[in-house]
Amino acid sequence: MEKIILDCDPGHDDAIAILLAAGDPRVELLAITTVAGNQTLPKVTRNALSVCAIAGIRVPVAAGVDRPLVEPQRVAEDIHGDSGLDGPALPPPAFELDGRHGVQVIVDTVMAHEPGTVTLVATGPLTNVALAMRLRPAIVERVKRVVVMGGAHTRGNTTPAAEFNIAVDPEAAEAVFRGAWEVTMVGLDLTHQALATDELHERVRAIGGEVSGFVLDVWEFFGETYRTVFGFRHPPIHDACCVAAVIDSAVFTTAKADVRVELRGEWTRGMTVVDFADVPAMRHGSSPGDFRTEVALELDWPRFADLVVGAIGRLSASA
Ligand code: BDR
Ligand code: CA
């Protein structure tokens, strides 16, 4: 079983990531920590608790940082609505928040487990993760790896150059990519292949029950905003791709790269500049042997879809 901490900002696709983590027997979800991103911290935290209530998930949930390190706060109301998870009915929490700060929960949880056994999955801005690195530098060599939904090697979705999670807190992202740990970057080039298609809707509809109904409502709202804002036919289930990769490493291909976050560009702040190992000009000055980031490239959609449907089926059966 792969032990994970899910640091997130639910968020429609974060909600599916939570369900996938809780509904697949190959993952042990140790804790959920929340960070300001798609909406303010109180809203995304409340959403995390509602998702847990819907699916009968019982893990520590802790609120982390309520704003980026340097940037003014920015939310994605146009995509995720006023609550951060508009669309489905959101039940009241079934249990209390963990009393600790989310950053402390990340540190405590990593330190409480054997070295190399906990994967940090980050599907919001990287503020909590960056602060956890600073609060307890020892976590950097202790975690197994960090799987980040963020960035892109072609184009952004918040500016032409920058993806939302990185654009919200570029300094935090740079700290995480520069850390001496293995990072898997699951950027837009990958997640835009992970679409909630009509086929996926039908398979989830066939499961029936409350969890399935919740997921369909999530995709309906998310689908509408993705149609309106980006002209997508189906919404991308970005964040669930990170959990899918922990469950099954064959769900996407990767290439080794060095990733730097642009912090100074007038038009490119928050861009992930990806130096693939096979590019001869080493613009970042390090050699491919030192590259620590795996950048996700090509999704095996049927494999991904099976994981999502399987998890929803299991949660529905046990609800
Ligand atoms: C990322 O930004 C958020 O809106 C989503 O939850 C995802 O983590 C996609 O750019
Ligand atoms: Ca997210």
mmCIF file of C-alpha atoms and ligand atoms in Angstrom:
data_model
loop_
_atom_site.group_PDB
_atom_site.id
_atom_site.type_symbol
_atom_site.label_atom_id
_atom_site.label_comp_id
_atom_site.label_asym_id
_atom_site.label_seq_id
_atom_site.Cartn_x
_atom_site.Cartn_y
_atom_site.Cartn_z
ATOM 1 C CA MET A 1 0.000 0.000 0.000
ATOM 2 C CA GLU A 2 1.292 3.446 -0.906
ATOM 3 C CA LYS A 3 0.985 5.884 1.982
ATOM 4 C CA ILE A 4 0.049 9.396 0.899
ATOM 5 C CA ILE A 5 -0.677 12.812 2.321
ATOM 6 C CA LEU A 6 -3.002 14.768 0.036
ATOM 7 C CA ASP A 7 -2.416 18.512 0.182
ATOM 8 C CA CYS A 8 -5.256 20.116 -1.780
ATOM 9 C CA ASP A 9 -7.646 23.017 -2.417
ATOM 10 C CA PRO A 10 -11.003 21.366 -3.264
ATOM 11 C CA GLY A 11 -11.928 22.220 -5.983
ATOM 12 C CA HIS A 12 -13.843 19.895 -8.356
ATOM 13 C CA ASP A 13 -10.870 17.864 -9.555
ATOM 14 C CA ASP A 14 -9.352 17.834 -6.046
ATOM 15 C CA ALA A 15 -12.618 16.233 -4.887
ATOM 16 C CA ILE A 16 -12.118 13.393 -7.377
ATOM 17 C CA ALA A 17 -8.513 13.059 -6.205
ATOM 18 C CA ILE A 18 -9.770 12.599 -2.630
ATOM 19 C CA LEU A 19 -12.268 9.947 -3.754
ATOM 20 C CA LEU A 20 -9.630 8.099 -5.761
ATOM 21 C CA ALA A 21 -7.198 8.122 -2.824
ATOM 22 C CA ALA A 22 -9.850 6.860 -0.413
ATOM 23 C CA GLY A 23 -11.439 4.380 -2.799
ATOM 24 C CA ASP A 24 -8.417 2.473 -4.063
ATOM 25 C CA PRO A 25 -7.073 -0.312 -1.834
ATOM 26 C CA ARG A 26 -3.515 0.303 -3.048
ATOM 27 C CA VAL A 27 -3.446 3.702 -1.332
ATOM 28 C CA GLU A 28 -3.447 4.494 2.351
ATOM 29 C CA LEU A 29 -4.634 8.076 2.758
ATOM 30 C CA LEU A 30 -2.861 9.259 5.919
ATOM 31 C CA ALA A 31 -4.141 12.834 6.026
ATOM 32 C CA ILE A 32 -5.721 15.597 3.972
ATOM 33 C CA THR A 33 -4.309 19.096 4.363
ATOM 34 C CA THR A 34 -5.833 22.143 2.732
ATOM 35 C CA VAL A 35 -4.338 25.277 1.248
ATOM 36 C CA ALA A 36 -5.854 28.478 -0.138
ATOM 37 C CA GLY A 37 -6.119 28.207 -3.911
ATOM 38 C CA ASN A 38 -9.289 27.541 -5.849
ATOM 39 C CA GLN A 39 -11.075 29.417 -3.077
ATOM 40 C CA THR A 40 -10.236 30.844 0.327
ATOM 41 C CA LEU A 41 -8.909 28.517 3.014
ATOM 42 C CA PRO A 42 -12.180 28.264 5.022
ATOM 43 C CA LYS A 43 -14.105 27.359 1.861
ATOM 44 C CA VAL A 44 -11.720 24.708 0.525
ATOM 45 C CA THR A 45 -11.372 23.208 4.003
ATOM 46 C CA ARG A 46 -15.101 22.962 4.404
ATOM 47 C CA ASN A 47 -15.275 21.343 0.936
ATOM 48 C CA ALA A 48 -12.699 18.731 1.929
ATOM 49 C CA LEU A 49 -14.808 17.838 4.966
ATOM 50 C CA SER A 50 -17.968 17.658 2.823
ATOM 51 C CA VAL A 51 -16.310 15.272 0.361
ATOM 52 C CA CYS A 52 -15.276 13.098 3.318
ATOM 53 C CA ALA A 53 -18.851 13.172 4.639
ATOM 54 C CA ILE A 54 -20.321 12.125 1.282
ATOM 55 C CA ALA A 55 -17.994 9.176 0.837
ATOM 56 C CA GLY A 56 -17.679 8.108 4.496
ATOM 57 C CA ILE A 57 -13.960 8.964 4.535
ATOM 58 C CA ARG A 58 -12.440 9.202 8.011
ATOM 59 C CA VAL A 59 -8.891 10.614 7.995
ATOM 60 C CA PRO A 60 -7.318 13.633 9.726
ATOM 61 C CA VAL A 61 -8.185 16.833 7.820
ATOM 62 C CA ALA A 62 -6.205 19.956 8.726
ATOM 63 C CA ALA A 63 -6.291 23.518 7.444
ATOM 64 C CA GLY A 64 -2.965 24.900 6.257
ATOM 65 C CA VAL A 65 -1.895 28.285 4.961
ATOM 66 C CA ASP A 66 -4.432 30.908 3.952
ATOM 67 C CA ARG A 67 -2.368 32.870 1.416
ATOM 68 C CA PRO A 68 0.649 32.611 -0.878
ATOM 69 C CA LEU A 69 4.169 33.400 0.367
ATOM 70 C CA VAL A 70 4.596 36.606 -1.658
ATOM 71 C CA GLU A 71 1.806 37.019 -4.220
ATOM 72 C CA PRO A 72 -1.512 38.556 -3.242
ATOM 73 C CA GLN A 73 -4.174 35.879 -2.923
ATOM 74 C CA ARG A 74 -5.957 34.839 -6.118
ATOM 75 C CA VAL A 75 -8.848 32.355 -6.357
ATOM 76 C CA ALA A 76 -10.441 30.526 -9.307
ATOM 77 C CA GLU A 77 -14.064 31.516 -8.819
ATOM 78 C CA ASP A 78 -14.681 31.499 -12.592
ATOM 79 C CA ILE A 79 -13.832 27.786 -12.678
ATOM 80 C CA HIS A 80 -14.904 26.455 -9.270
ATOM 81 C CA GLY A 81 -17.641 28.915 -8.245
ATOM 82 C CA ASP A 82 -18.261 30.894 -5.071
ATOM 83 C CA SER A 83 -17.938 27.900 -2.726
ATOM 84 C CA GLY A 84 -14.932 26.449 -4.580
ATOM 85 C CA LEU A 85 -17.063 23.348 -5.211
ATOM 86 C CA ASP A 86 -20.268 24.712 -6.724
ATOM 87 C CA GLY A 87 -22.736 22.275 -8.258
ATOM 88 C CA PRO A 88 -23.213 19.299 -5.961
ATOM 89 C CA ALA A 89 -25.022 19.501 -2.624
ATOM 90 C CA LEU A 90 -22.384 19.795 0.102
ATOM 91 C CA PRO A 91 -23.338 18.054 3.343
ATOM 92 C CA PRO A 92 -22.138 19.338 6.719
ATOM 93 C CA PRO A 93 -18.895 17.884 8.067
ATOM 94 C CA ALA A 94 -19.223 14.502 9.762
ATOM 95 C CA PHE A 95 -16.242 15.127 12.042
ATOM 96 C CA GLU A 96 -14.076 17.927 13.434
ATOM 97 C CA LEU A 97 -11.002 19.366 11.789
ATOM 98 C CA ASP A 98 -7.674 18.201 13.175
ATOM 99 C CA GLY A 99 -6.617 20.912 15.658
ATOM 100 C CA ARG A 100 -3.080 21.155 14.280
ATOM 101 C CA HIS A 101 -1.954 23.453 11.487
ATOM 102 C CA GLY A 102 -1.881 21.686 8.121
ATOM 103 C CA VAL A 103 1.859 22.324 7.741
ATOM 104 C CA GLN A 104 2.416 20.676 11.130
ATOM 105 C CA VAL A 105 0.312 17.690 10.060
ATOM 106 C CA ILE A 106 2.496 17.245 6.957
ATOM 107 C CA VAL A 107 5.642 17.325 9.100
ATOM 108 C CA ASP A 108 4.258 15.099 11.878
ATOM 109 C CA THR A 109 2.882 12.538 9.449
ATOM 110 C CA VAL A 110 6.080 12.274 7.401
ATOM 111 C CA MET A 111 8.228 12.020 10.538
ATOM 112 C CA ALA A 112 5.933 9.412 12.129
ATOM 113 C CA HIS A 113 6.484 6.942 9.286
ATOM 114 C CA GLU A 114 9.545 5.045 8.125
ATOM 115 C CA PRO A 115 11.855 7.000 5.784
ATOM 116 C CA GLY A 116 10.970 6.616 2.126
ATOM 117 C CA THR A 117 7.416 5.425 2.737
ATOM 118 C CA VAL A 118 5.239 8.556 2.491
ATOM 119 C CA THR A 119 4.393 10.230 -0.813
ATOM 120 C CA LEU A 120 3.310 13.839 -0.708
ATOM 121 C CA VAL A 121 0.629 14.520 -3.304
ATOM 122 C CA ALA A 122 0.094 18.256 -3.810
ATOM 123 C CA THR A 123 -2.848 19.367 -5.925
ATOM 124 C CA GLY A 124 -3.090 23.037 -4.936
ATOM 125 C CA PRO A 125 -0.622 25.914 -4.712
ATOM 126 C CA LEU A 126 2.584 24.670 -3.062
ATOM 127 C CA THR A 127 2.522 27.019 -0.056
ATOM 128 C CA ASN A 128 2.003 24.308 2.599
ATOM 129 C CA VAL A 129 4.655 22.042 1.112
ATOM 130 C CA ALA A 130 7.239 24.849 0.898
ATOM 131 C CA LEU A 131 6.597 25.857 4.496
ATOM 132 C CA ALA A 132 6.749 22.245 5.680
ATOM 133 C CA MET A 133 10.219 22.019 4.046
ATOM 134 C CA ARG A 134 11.309 25.069 5.992
ATOM 135 C CA LEU A 135 9.678 24.047 9.285
ATOM 136 C CA ARG A 136 11.326 20.617 9.236
ATOM 137 C CA PRO A 137 14.019 20.323 6.543
ATOM 138 C CA ALA A 138 14.443 16.626 7.454
ATOM 139 C CA ILE A 139 11.201 15.798 5.632
ATOM 140 C CA VAL A 140 12.949 16.415 2.314
ATOM 141 C CA GLU A 141 15.063 13.289 2.546
ATOM 142 C CA ARG A 142 12.369 11.359 4.390
ATOM 143 C CA VAL A 143 9.471 11.512 1.912
ATOM 144 C CA LYS A 144 9.391 8.974 -0.877
ATOM 145 C CA ARG A 145 8.565 11.573 -3.515
ATOM 146 C CA VAL A 146 6.371 14.588 -4.199
ATOM 147 C CA VAL A 147 3.740 14.361 -6.906
ATOM 148 C CA VAL A 148 2.631 17.829 -7.963
ATOM 149 C CA MET A 149 -0.294 18.860 -10.097
ATOM 150 C CA GLY A 150 1.083 22.037 -11.540
ATOM 151 C CA GLY A 151 2.874 23.700 -14.386
ATOM 152 C CA ALA A 152 3.057 22.884 -18.062
ATOM 153 C CA HIS A 153 5.817 22.512 -20.614
ATOM 154 C CA THR A 154 3.830 24.093 -23.429
ATOM 155 C CA ARG A 155 1.296 26.667 -22.267
ATOM 156 C CA GLY A 156 -0.506 27.866 -19.165
ATOM 157 C CA ASN A 157 -4.155 28.269 -18.197
ATOM 158 C CA THR A 158 -3.967 31.307 -15.930
ATOM 159 C CA THR A 159 -1.612 33.320 -18.094
ATOM 160 C CA PRO A 160 -0.294 32.212 -21.490
ATOM 161 C CA ALA A 161 2.790 30.943 -19.658
ATOM 162 C CA ALA A 162 1.625 29.897 -16.192
ATOM 163 C CA GLU A 163 -0.631 27.187 -14.810
ATOM 164 C CA PHE A 164 -2.910 28.131 -11.872
ATOM 165 C CA ASN A 165 -1.255 26.265 -8.961
ATOM 166 C CA ILE A 166 2.165 27.647 -9.853
ATOM 167 C CA ALA A 167 0.893 31.124 -10.777
ATOM 168 C CA VAL A 168 -0.781 31.474 -7.369
ATOM 169 C CA ASP A 169 2.446 30.905 -5.434
ATOM 170 C CA PRO A 170 5.522 30.861 -7.695
ATOM 171 C CA GLU A 171 8.020 31.247 -4.831
ATOM 172 C CA ALA A 172 6.619 28.202 -3.047
ATOM 173 C CA ALA A 173 6.719 26.203 -6.280
ATOM 174 C CA GLU A 174 10.330 27.162 -6.956
ATOM 175 C CA ALA A 175 11.291 26.029 -3.444
ATOM 176 C CA VAL A 176 9.594 22.664 -3.993
ATOM 177 C CA PHE A 177 11.167 22.075 -7.427
ATOM 178 C CA ARG A 178 14.574 23.046 -6.049
ATOM 179 C CA GLY A 179 14.288 20.722 -3.043
ATOM 180 C CA ALA A 180 16.608 17.706 -2.910
ATOM 181 C CA TRP A 181 13.759 15.238 -3.379
ATOM 182 C CA GLU A 182 12.173 13.408 -6.279
ATOM 183 C CA VAL A 183 9.339 15.407 -7.814
ATOM 184 C CA THR A 184 6.838 14.231 -10.397
ATOM 185 C CA MET A 185 5.361 17.185 -12.249
ATOM 186 C CA VAL A 186 1.867 16.411 -13.504
ATOM 187 C CA GLY A 187 1.239 19.478 -15.610
ATOM 188 C CA LEU A 188 -1.469 20.611 -17.994
ATOM 189 C CA ASP A 189 0.096 18.778 -20.959
ATOM 190 C CA LEU A 190 -0.831 15.571 -19.138
ATOM 191 C CA THR A 191 -4.007 16.542 -17.294
ATOM 192 C CA HIS A 192 -5.683 17.923 -20.415
ATOM 193 C CA GLN A 193 -5.735 14.304 -21.619
ATOM 194 C CA ALA A 194 -7.643 13.200 -18.470
ATOM 195 C CA LEU A 195 -11.097 14.269 -19.577
ATOM 196 C CA ALA A 196 -14.412 13.394 -17.974
ATOM 197 C CA THR A 197 -15.872 12.188 -21.253
ATOM 198 C CA ASP A 198 -19.443 11.061 -21.957
ATOM 199 C CA GLU A 199 -18.228 7.470 -21.639
ATOM 200 C CA LEU A 200 -16.871 8.163 -18.149
ATOM 201 C CA HIS A 201 -20.146 9.865 -17.173
ATOM 202 C CA GLU A 202 -22.107 6.806 -18.286
ATOM 203 C CA ARG A 203 -19.886 4.381 -16.414
ATOM 204 C CA VAL A 204 -20.203 6.426 -13.213
ATOM 205 C CA ARG A 205 -23.963 6.849 -13.714
ATOM 206 C CA ALA A 206 -24.298 3.075 -13.970
ATOM 207 C CA ILE A 207 -22.819 2.697 -10.467
ATOM 208 C CA GLY A 208 -25.731 4.656 -8.942
ATOM 209 C CA GLY A 209 -26.017 5.934 -5.369
ATOM 210 C CA GLU A 210 -24.891 9.044 -3.536
ATOM 211 C CA VAL A 211 -21.164 9.065 -4.346
ATOM 212 C CA SER A 212 -21.841 8.483 -8.030
ATOM 213 C CA GLY A 213 -24.471 11.274 -8.044
ATOM 214 C CA PHE A 214 -22.006 13.610 -6.349
ATOM 215 C CA VAL A 215 -19.330 12.911 -8.971
ATOM 216 C CA LEU A 216 -21.770 13.508 -11.823
ATOM 217 C CA ASP A 217 -22.807 16.846 -10.264
ATOM 218 C CA VAL A 218 -19.129 17.776 -9.865
ATOM 219 C CA TRP A 219 -18.447 17.049 -13.545
ATOM 220 C CA GLU A 220 -21.569 18.837 -14.705
ATOM 221 C CA PHE A 221 -20.602 22.126 -13.056
ATOM 222 C CA PHE A 222 -16.916 21.761 -13.939
ATOM 223 C CA GLY A 223 -17.842 20.808 -17.502
ATOM 224 C CA GLU A 224 -19.918 23.952 -17.878
ATOM 225 C CA THR A 225 -17.194 26.303 -16.629
ATOM 226 C CA TYR A 226 -14.558 24.564 -18.762
ATOM 227 C CA ARG A 227 -16.833 24.961 -21.801
ATOM 228 C CA THR A 228 -17.477 28.618 -21.084
ATOM 229 C CA VAL A 229 -14.011 29.717 -19.991
ATOM 230 C CA PHE A 230 -11.729 27.479 -22.053
ATOM 231 C CA GLY A 231 -13.957 26.084 -24.806
ATOM 232 C CA PHE A 232 -13.275 22.493 -23.681
ATOM 233 C CA ARG A 233 -15.804 19.832 -24.633
ATOM 234 C CA HIS A 234 -15.165 17.889 -21.403
ATOM 235 C CA PRO A 235 -13.520 19.000 -18.144
ATOM 236 C CA PRO A 236 -10.028 17.747 -17.234
ATOM 237 C CA ILE A 237 -9.818 15.817 -13.962
ATOM 238 C CA HIS A 238 -6.355 17.322 -13.339
ATOM 239 C CA ASP A 239 -5.695 16.428 -9.715
ATOM 240 C CA ALA A 240 -6.859 12.823 -9.825
ATOM 241 C CA CYS A 241 -3.966 12.097 -12.239
ATOM 242 C CA CYS A 242 -1.485 12.539 -9.361
ATOM 243 C CA VAL A 243 -3.221 9.947 -7.194
ATOM 244 C CA ALA A 244 -3.598 7.657 -10.208
ATOM 245 C CA ALA A 245 0.182 7.766 -10.700
ATOM 246 C CA VAL A 246 0.772 6.659 -7.121
ATOM 247 C CA ILE A 247 -1.571 3.704 -7.607
ATOM 248 C CA ASP A 248 -0.273 2.668 -11.030
ATOM 249 C CA SER A 249 2.986 4.071 -12.367
ATOM 250 C CA ALA A 250 2.009 2.942 -15.885
ATOM 251 C CA VAL A 251 -0.911 5.379 -16.016
ATOM 252 C CA PHE A 252 1.324 7.897 -17.773
ATOM 253 C CA THR A 253 4.764 8.107 -19.322
ATOM 254 C CA THR A 254 7.359 10.552 -18.018
ATOM 255 C CA ALA A 255 10.636 12.146 -19.055
ATOM 256 C CA LYS A 256 13.403 13.382 -16.799
ATOM 257 C CA ALA A 257 13.854 17.115 -16.703
ATOM 258 C CA ASP A 258 15.099 20.043 -14.705
ATOM 259 C CA VAL A 259 12.241 22.379 -13.831
ATOM 260 C CA ARG A 260 12.657 26.006 -12.835
ATOM 261 C CA VAL A 261 9.887 28.401 -11.983
ATOM 262 C CA GLU A 262 10.117 31.808 -13.620
ATOM 263 C CA LEU A 263 9.956 34.403 -10.837
ATOM 264 C CA ARG A 264 10.899 37.606 -12.600
ATOM 265 C CA GLY A 265 9.408 37.609 -16.095
ATOM 266 C CA GLU A 266 7.034 40.449 -16.862
ATOM 267 C CA TRP A 267 4.781 38.118 -18.876
ATOM 268 C CA THR A 268 6.048 34.746 -17.747
ATOM 269 C CA ARG A 269 6.013 34.831 -13.918
ATOM 270 C CA GLY A 270 4.887 31.428 -12.662
ATOM 271 C CA MET A 271 5.918 29.602 -15.829
ATOM 272 C CA THR A 272 7.556 26.194 -15.358
ATOM 273 C CA VAL A 273 10.631 26.229 -17.590
ATOM 274 C CA VAL A 274 11.228 22.562 -18.379
ATOM 275 C CA ASP A 275 14.695 21.535 -19.492
ATOM 276 C CA PHE A 276 14.299 17.996 -20.832
ATOM 277 C CA ALA A 277 17.398 15.862 -20.523
ATOM 278 C CA ASP A 278 17.570 15.332 -24.287
ATOM 279 C CA VAL A 279 17.805 19.048 -25.079
ATOM 280 C CA PRO A 280 21.496 19.667 -25.788
ATOM 281 C CA ALA A 281 21.664 23.261 -24.534
ATOM 282 C CA MET A 282 21.598 23.000 -20.724
ATOM 283 C CA ARG A 283 20.124 26.387 -20.040
ATOM 284 C CA HIS A 284 19.905 25.743 -16.318
ATOM 285 C CA GLY A 285 23.520 24.760 -15.974
ATOM 286 C CA SER A 286 23.019 21.341 -14.367
ATOM 287 C CA SER A 287 23.658 18.034 -16.081
ATOM 288 C CA PRO A 288 20.922 15.513 -16.936
ATOM 289 C CA GLY A 289 22.357 13.044 -14.442
ATOM 290 C CA ASP A 290 21.339 15.473 -11.687
ATOM 291 C CA PHE A 291 17.806 16.035 -12.943
ATOM 292 C CA ARG A 292 15.371 15.037 -10.239
ATOM 293 C CA THR A 293 12.001 15.836 -11.769
ATOM 294 C CA GLU A 294 9.932 13.435 -13.845
ATOM 295 C CA VAL A 295 7.565 15.338 -16.102
ATOM 296 C CA ALA A 296 4.340 13.538 -17.067
ATOM 297 C CA LEU A 297 3.836 13.230 -20.818
ATOM 298 C CA GLU A 298 1.262 10.781 -22.119
ATOM 299 C CA LEU A 299 -1.789 9.449 -20.306
ATOM 300 C CA ASP A 300 -3.147 5.942 -20.710
ATOM 301 C CA TRP A 301 -6.757 7.155 -20.594
ATOM 302 C CA PRO A 302 -8.476 3.738 -20.377
ATOM 303 C CA ARG A 303 -6.234 2.840 -17.432
ATOM 304 C CA PHE A 304 -6.996 6.163 -15.752
ATOM 305 C CA ALA A 305 -10.726 5.810 -16.352
ATOM 306 C CA ASP A 306 -10.719 2.297 -14.845
ATOM 307 C CA LEU A 307 -9.039 3.604 -11.689
ATOM 308 C CA VAL A 308 -11.604 6.403 -11.276
ATOM 309 C CA VAL A 309 -14.595 4.145 -11.936
ATOM 310 C CA GLY A 310 -13.194 1.420 -9.667
ATOM 311 C CA ALA A 311 -12.732 3.810 -6.743
ATOM 312 C CA ILE A 312 -16.198 5.318 -7.097
ATOM 313 C CA GLY A 313 -17.679 1.824 -7.288
ATOM 314 C CA ARG A 314 -15.904 0.726 -4.104
ATOM 315 C CA LEU A 315 -16.875 3.859 -2.174
ATOM 316 C CA SER A 316 -20.469 3.492 -3.338
ATOM 317 C CA ALA A 317 -20.597 -0.125 -2.240
ATOM 318 C CA SER A 318 -19.332 0.695 1.240
ATOM 319 C CA ALA A 319 -21.388 3.919 1.732
HETATM 320 C C1 BDR B 1 -5.283 23.215 -11.199
HETATM 321 O O1 BDR B 1 -5.876 24.427 -10.750
HETATM 322 C C2 BDR B 1 -7.064 24.165 -10.047
HETATM 323 O O2 BDR B 1 -8.099 24.950 -10.540
HETATM 324 C C3 BDR B 1 -7.346 22.698 -10.194
HETATM 325 O O3 BDR B 1 -7.897 22.190 -8.978
HETATM 326 C C4 BDR B 1 -6.016 22.084 -10.503
HETATM 327 O O4 BDR B 1 -5.324 21.731 -9.322
HETATM 328 C C5 BDR B 1 -5.352 23.173 -12.713
HETATM 329 O O5 BDR B 1 -4.663 24.251 -13.264
HETATM 330 CA CA CA B 2 -6.435 21.686 -7.149
#
